[in-house]
Structures are given as C-alpha cells and as structure tokens.
Short mmCIF file of N, CA and C in Angstrom, two decimals:
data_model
loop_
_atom_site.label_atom_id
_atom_site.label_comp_id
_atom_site.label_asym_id
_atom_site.label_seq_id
_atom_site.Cartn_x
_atom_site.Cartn_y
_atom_site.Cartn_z
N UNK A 1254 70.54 91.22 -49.20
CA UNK A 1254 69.42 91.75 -48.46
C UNK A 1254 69.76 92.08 -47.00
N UNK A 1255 70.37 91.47 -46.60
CA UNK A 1255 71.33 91.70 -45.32
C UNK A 1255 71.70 93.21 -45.05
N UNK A 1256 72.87 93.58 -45.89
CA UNK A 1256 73.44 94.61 -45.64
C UNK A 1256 72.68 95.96 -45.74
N UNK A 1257 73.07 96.29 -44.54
CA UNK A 1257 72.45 98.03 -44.35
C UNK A 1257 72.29 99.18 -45.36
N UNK A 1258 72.47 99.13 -46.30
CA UNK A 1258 72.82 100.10 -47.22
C UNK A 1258 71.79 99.61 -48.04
N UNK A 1259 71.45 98.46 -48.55
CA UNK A 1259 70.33 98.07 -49.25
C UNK A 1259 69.36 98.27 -48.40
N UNK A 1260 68.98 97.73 -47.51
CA UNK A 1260 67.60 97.69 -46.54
C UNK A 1260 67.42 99.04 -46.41
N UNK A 1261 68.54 99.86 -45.90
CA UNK A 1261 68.08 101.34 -46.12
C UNK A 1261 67.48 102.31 -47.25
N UNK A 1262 67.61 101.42 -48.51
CA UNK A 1262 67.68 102.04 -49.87
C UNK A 1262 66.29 101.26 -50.18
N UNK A 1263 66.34 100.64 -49.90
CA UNK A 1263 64.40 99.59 -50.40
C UNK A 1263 63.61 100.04 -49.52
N UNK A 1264 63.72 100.90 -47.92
CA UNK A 1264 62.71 101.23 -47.18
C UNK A 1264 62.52 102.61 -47.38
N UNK A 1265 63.49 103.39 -47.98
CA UNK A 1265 63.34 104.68 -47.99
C UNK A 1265 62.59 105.00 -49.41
N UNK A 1266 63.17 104.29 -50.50
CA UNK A 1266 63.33 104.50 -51.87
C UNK A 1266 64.30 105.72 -52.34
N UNK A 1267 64.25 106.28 -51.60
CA UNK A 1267 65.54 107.15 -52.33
C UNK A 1267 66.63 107.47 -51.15
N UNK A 1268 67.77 108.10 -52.18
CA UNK A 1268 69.55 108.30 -51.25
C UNK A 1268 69.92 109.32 -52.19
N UNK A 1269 71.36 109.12 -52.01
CA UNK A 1269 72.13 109.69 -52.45
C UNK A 1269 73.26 109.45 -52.68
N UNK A 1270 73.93 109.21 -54.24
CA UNK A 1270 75.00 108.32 -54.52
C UNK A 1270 76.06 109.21 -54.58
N UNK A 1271 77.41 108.82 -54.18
CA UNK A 1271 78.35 109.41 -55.08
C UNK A 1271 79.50 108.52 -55.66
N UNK A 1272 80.08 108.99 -56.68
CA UNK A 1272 80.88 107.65 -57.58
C UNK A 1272 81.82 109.03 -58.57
N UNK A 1273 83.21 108.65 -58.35
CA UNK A 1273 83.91 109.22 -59.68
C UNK A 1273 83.93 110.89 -59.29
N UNK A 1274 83.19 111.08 -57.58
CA UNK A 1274 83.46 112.94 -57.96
C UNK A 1274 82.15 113.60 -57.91
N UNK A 1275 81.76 112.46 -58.30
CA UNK A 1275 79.98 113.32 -58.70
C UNK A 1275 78.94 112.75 -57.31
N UNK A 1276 78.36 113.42 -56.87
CA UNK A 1276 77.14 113.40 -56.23
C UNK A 1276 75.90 113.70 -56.87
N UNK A 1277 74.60 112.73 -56.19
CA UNK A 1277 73.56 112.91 -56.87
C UNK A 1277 72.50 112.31 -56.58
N UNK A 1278 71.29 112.88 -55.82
CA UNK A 1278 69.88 112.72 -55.26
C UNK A 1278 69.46 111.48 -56.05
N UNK A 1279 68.68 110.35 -55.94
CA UNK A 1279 68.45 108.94 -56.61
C UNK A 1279 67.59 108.69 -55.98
N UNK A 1280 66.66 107.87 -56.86
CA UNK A 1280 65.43 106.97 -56.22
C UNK A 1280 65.85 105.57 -56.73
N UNK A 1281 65.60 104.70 -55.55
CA UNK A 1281 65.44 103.19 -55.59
C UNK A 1281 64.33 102.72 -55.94
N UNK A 1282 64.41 101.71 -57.53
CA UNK A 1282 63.28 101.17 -57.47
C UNK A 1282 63.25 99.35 -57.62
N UNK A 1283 62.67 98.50 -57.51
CA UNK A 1283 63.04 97.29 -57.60
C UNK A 1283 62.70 97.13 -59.24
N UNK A 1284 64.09 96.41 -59.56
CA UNK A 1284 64.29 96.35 -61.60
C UNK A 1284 63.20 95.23 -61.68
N UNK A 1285 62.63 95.84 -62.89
CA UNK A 1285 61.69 94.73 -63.71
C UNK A 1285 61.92 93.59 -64.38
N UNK A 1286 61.36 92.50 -63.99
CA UNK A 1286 61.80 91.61 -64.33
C UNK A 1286 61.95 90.93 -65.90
N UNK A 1287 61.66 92.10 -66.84
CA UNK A 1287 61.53 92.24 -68.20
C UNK A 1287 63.14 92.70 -68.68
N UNK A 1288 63.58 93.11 -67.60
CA UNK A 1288 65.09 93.33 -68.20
C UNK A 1288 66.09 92.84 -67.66
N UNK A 1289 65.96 91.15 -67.04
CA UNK A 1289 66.39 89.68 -66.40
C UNK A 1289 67.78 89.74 -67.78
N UNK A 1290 67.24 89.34 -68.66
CA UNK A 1290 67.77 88.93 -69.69
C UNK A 1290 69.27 89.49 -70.28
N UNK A 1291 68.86 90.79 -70.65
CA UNK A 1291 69.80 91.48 -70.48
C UNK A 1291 70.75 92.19 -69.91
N UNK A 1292 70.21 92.27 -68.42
CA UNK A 1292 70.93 92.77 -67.64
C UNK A 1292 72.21 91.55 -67.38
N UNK A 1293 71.63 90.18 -67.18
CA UNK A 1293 72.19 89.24 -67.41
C UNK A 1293 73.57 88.96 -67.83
N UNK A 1294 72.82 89.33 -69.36
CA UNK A 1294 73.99 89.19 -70.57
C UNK A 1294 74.88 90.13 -70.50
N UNK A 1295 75.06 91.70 -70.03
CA UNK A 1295 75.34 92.06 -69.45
C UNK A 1295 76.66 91.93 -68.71
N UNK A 1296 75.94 91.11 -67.36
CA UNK A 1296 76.96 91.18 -66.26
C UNK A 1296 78.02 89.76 -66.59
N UNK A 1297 77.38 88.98 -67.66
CA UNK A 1297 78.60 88.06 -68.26
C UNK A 1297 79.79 88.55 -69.17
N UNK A 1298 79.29 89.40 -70.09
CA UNK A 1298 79.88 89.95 -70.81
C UNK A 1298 80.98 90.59 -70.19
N UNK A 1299 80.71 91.25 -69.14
CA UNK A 1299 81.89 91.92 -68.31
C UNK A 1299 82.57 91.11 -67.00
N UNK A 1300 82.15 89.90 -66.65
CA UNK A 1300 82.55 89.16 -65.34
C UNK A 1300 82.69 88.30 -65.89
N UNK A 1301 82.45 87.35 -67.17
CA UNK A 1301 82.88 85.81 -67.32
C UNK A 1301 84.37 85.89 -67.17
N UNK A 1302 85.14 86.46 -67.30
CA UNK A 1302 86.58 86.12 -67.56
C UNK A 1302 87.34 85.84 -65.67
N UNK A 1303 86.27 86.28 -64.99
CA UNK A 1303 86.28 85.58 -63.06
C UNK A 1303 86.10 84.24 -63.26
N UNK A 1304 84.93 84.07 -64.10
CA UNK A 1304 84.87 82.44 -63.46
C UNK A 1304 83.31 82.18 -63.22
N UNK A 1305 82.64 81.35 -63.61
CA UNK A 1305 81.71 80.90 -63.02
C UNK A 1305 80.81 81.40 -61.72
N UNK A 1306 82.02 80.92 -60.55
CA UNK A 1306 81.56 81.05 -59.68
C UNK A 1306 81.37 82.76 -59.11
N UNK A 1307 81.88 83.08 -59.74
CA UNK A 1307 81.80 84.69 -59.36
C UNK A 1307 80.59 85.31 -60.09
N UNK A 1308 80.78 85.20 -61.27
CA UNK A 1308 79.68 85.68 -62.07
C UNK A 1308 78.22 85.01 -62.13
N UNK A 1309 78.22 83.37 -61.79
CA UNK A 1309 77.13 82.90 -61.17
C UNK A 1309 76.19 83.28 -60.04
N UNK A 1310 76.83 84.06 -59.03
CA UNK A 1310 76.46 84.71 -57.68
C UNK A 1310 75.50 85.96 -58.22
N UNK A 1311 76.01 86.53 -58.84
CA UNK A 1311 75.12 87.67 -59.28
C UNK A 1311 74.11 87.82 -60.61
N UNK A 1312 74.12 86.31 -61.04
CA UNK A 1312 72.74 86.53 -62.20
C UNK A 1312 72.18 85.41 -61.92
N UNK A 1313 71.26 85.45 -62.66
CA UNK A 1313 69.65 84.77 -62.73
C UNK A 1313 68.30 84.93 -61.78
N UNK A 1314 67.71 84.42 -61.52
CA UNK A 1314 66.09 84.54 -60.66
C UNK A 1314 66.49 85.14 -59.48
N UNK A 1315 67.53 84.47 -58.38
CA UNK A 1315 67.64 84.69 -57.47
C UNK A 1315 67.99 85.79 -56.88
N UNK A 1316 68.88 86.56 -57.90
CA UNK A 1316 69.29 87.57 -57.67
C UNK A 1316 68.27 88.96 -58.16
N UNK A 1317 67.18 88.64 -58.92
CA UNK A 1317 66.70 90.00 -60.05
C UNK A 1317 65.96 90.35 -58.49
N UNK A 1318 65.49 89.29 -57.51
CA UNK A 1318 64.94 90.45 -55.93
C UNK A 1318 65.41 91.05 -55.29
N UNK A 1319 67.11 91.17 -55.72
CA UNK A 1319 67.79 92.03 -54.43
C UNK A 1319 68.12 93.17 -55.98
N UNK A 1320 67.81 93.12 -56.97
CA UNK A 1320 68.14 94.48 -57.71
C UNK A 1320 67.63 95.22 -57.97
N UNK A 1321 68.13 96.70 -57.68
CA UNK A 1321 67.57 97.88 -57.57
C UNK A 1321 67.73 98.75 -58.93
N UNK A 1322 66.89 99.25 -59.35
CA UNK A 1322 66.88 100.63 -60.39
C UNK A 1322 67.43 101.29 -59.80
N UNK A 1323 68.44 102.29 -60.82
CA UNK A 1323 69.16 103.77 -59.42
C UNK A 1323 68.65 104.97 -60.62
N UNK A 1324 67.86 105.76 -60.42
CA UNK A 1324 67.28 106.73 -61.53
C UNK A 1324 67.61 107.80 -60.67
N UNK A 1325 68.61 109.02 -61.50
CA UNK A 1325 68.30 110.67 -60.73
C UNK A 1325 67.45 111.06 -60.40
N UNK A 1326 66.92 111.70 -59.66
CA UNK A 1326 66.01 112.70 -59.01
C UNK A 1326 66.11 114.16 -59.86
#
C-alpha cells in the first residue's frame, strides 16, 4: 500500500500497463473477495517451491486488500 504505483492505480482506477512488448489502457479494480480461494491456490501452486515464507507474504486475508483486478479498457 505504500508504494507509488499502487496508490496511484487505486486513486485513479485506471493506467496503463506494459509487459512482454505489449502496451495497454487498464482499469484498476479492488479483486473480490469470492476469488480469495483460488487466487490463493493459485499463487501456491506456482511459489511453494520458495518456501513458506515467500509465498506466505502474498496470500490469505491480509493481502486480498492490497489486490487489484487489471481488466483492458
């Protein structure tokens, strides 16, 4: 919640990403907490093999308020 790039992206609701080459107009929305679960399972599936402590930092309750939906425009 700190970093500038989020606070800028939750007050504006939308940016503009680019990743891989591609650019592309986006709206920020805060993720529903109906897809906790899976997003979850998810980010274990691809980070357990860090460790706990790594992959602990970024799931459960605490974290679903700093995560953002990124949908095209």
């Amino acid at each position: 919640p700190e970093n500038g790039w989020y606070r800028r992206a939750r007050a504006a609701g939308t940016g503009r990403v680019a990743a891989d080459g591609v650019e592309q107009d986006v709206t920020f929305t805060p993720a529903d907490a109906t897809v906790r679960g899976a997003l979850d399972a998810a980010l274990h599936a691809k980070y357990d093999r860090f460790g706990p402590a790594y992959v602990g930092a970024i799931t459960g309750d605490d974290v679903l308020e700093t995560t953002l939906r990124v949908d095209p425009r």
